[in-house]
Amino acid sequence: MTILLISPTVDAEKRTNKGLMIPQLALYILEGLTPERFDVEVIEEETQELNLEHECDLVAISCMTANAPRAYQLCDAFQKRGKTVILGGVHPTILPDEALLHANAVVIGEAEGVWETLLSDFENNALKQKYHNPNPDLEKYVRKDFGKIASKRLFNIIPILTTRGCPYNCDFCCVTNLFGQKIRHISVENVVRDIKESKAKVFIFLDDNIIGNPAYAKALFRAIKPLKIKWVGQASISLLVGDDELIQLAAESGCQSLFLGIESVSVKQLLSMRKSIKEIQHLEHAFKKVKKMGILIHASIVFGFDDDTKEIFEETVRFLVRNKVSTVSFNVLTPYPGTKVYEKLKNEDRLITTDWKYYDHNTVVFKPKNMTPLELQLGKINARKKFYSKTSVLKRLVGNWYKPFVYLSMNLGHMKQVKVESSRMANLKTNLLRQ
């Protein structure tokens, strides 16, 4: 019996630059959980061609919100060919009844606790419509085919997951819908086993907050230090800088760069967030501590909060350049279904579209409070353009001299993407002015 596991693209006509793709892990965990009596093939549509006539007995598709329309399209196509289709991932978890319009069954939340049961039900013609285990056991080691993962990327960077859950429950984030608010851990021994079995030297920790539990993080960093690896990950800056031993251990264990969810440099917005850093001065101090340890900073910025005015773009770029932040992701606020922001904007009749393919962090899908959708869209694009200008890159190089080659290669990659994004401006102006 053959199972086809699919991660769909957002747009069947376009593909993402391989160098900017975050490595996938979820489908390879499913592959590892599948009993040996099944044959499994994993297809990442961003890097592979998908044949709808593929010989298989069961199709399982994992999707987020932006690629949900493509996932539904594939579900319908496979069902027309007589295949049984399972949907899972963030979007089907939040909107399972919508997903069931296109699939035979939906996995809600994490798959570890239900996958083998689902497969057994399928074999016995007893498939249920919904499968959900809110607290799956993470103790069992799941073997993964790291060779497959590495072969689908330009760089041999291997994804690792150590924790599930996030306690912050931010208004614009849907992570807690999928993993819950309680932080749960994969054993340090199993994480080390993953690293050793991959035979790789460069890793990305996919956790929403690699240091969410400082005691666990310290034990992990001590365990991987002898492995002499390099890694990048995402962390809460408030927890990191409040514990000197934690940041020291992170650096010693091979941390090269940290993704920090700054979100906003607006004082009003910082005060409204469920995070402990509330003042700009504390944020600047935190940056200095991280950089002092030789760790590059990749900040995440979100534009479009109700407190944001047109001045926020210039203010943000000045702040980031002044603090010589290594690299930045500039996003527009995206009201994902299942979040408080979505319900608020829906109730206020401020959503422009519910075509999920535009819910991608880059496209304005709502009416901002203090500017037009077009002003928000172009403001975000121009902020990115200014931050990644040659002048800005050279100014910030002085503060990133401890890793000059990594810094320059990362910035050059972003500069190329700025040109791609800028080329969309004419189309965006036309489309948004029609709203």
PDB file of C-alpha atoms in Angstrom, residues 1-6 38-43 50-60 78 81-84 122:
ATOM      1  CA  MET A   1       0.000   0.000   0.000  1.00  0.00           C
ATOM      2  CA  THR A   2       1.412   3.402  -1.006  1.00  0.00           C
ATOM      3  CA  ILE A   3       1.010   6.781   0.732  1.00  0.00           C
ATOM      4  CA  LEU A   4       1.775  10.085  -0.991  1.00  0.00           C
ATOM      5  CA  LEU A   5       2.673  12.926   1.418  1.00  0.00           C
ATOM      6  CA  ILE A   6       2.426  16.401  -0.146  1.00  0.00           C
ATOM      7  CA  PHE A  38       3.384   1.058   3.783  1.00  0.00           C
ATOM      8  CA  ASP A  39       5.470   2.602   1.003  1.00  0.00           C
ATOM      9  CA  VAL A  40       5.816   6.369   1.423  1.00  0.00           C
ATOM     10  CA  GLU A  41       6.782   9.107  -1.015  1.00  0.00           C
ATOM     11  CA  VAL A  42       7.215  12.754   0.040  1.00  0.00           C
ATOM     12  CA  ILE A  43       6.582  15.524  -2.495  1.00  0.00           C
ATOM     13  CA  LEU A  50       3.617  16.653  -8.792  1.00  0.00           C
ATOM     14  CA  ASN A  51       1.998  14.006 -10.978  1.00  0.00           C
ATOM     15  CA  LEU A  52      -1.748  13.772 -10.327  1.00  0.00           C
ATOM     16  CA  GLU A  53      -1.723  10.297 -11.878  1.00  0.00           C
ATOM     17  CA  HIS A  54       0.741   9.067  -9.256  1.00  0.00           C
ATOM     18  CA  GLU A  55      -0.036   5.467  -8.278  1.00  0.00           C
ATOM     19  CA  CYS A  56      -1.014   5.546  -4.603  1.00  0.00           C
ATOM     20  CA  ASP A  57      -3.721   4.412  -2.210  1.00  0.00           C
ATOM     21  CA  LEU A  58      -3.767   7.351   0.186  1.00  0.00           C
ATOM     22  CA  VAL A  59      -2.882  11.043  -0.218  1.00  0.00           C
ATOM     23  CA  ALA A  60      -2.033  13.210   2.816  1.00  0.00           C
ATOM     24  CA  PHE A  78      -7.116  13.405  -6.363  1.00  0.00           C
ATOM     25  CA  ARG A  81      -9.316  10.095  -9.472  1.00  0.00           C
ATOM     26  CA  GLY A  82     -10.776   7.939  -6.700  1.00  0.00           C
ATOM     27  CA  LYS A  83      -8.097   8.581  -4.075  1.00  0.00           C
ATOM     28  CA  THR A  84      -8.703   8.954  -0.345  1.00  0.00           C
ATOM     29  CA  PHE A 122      -8.125   3.424   6.528  1.00  0.00           C
TER      30      PHE A 122
END
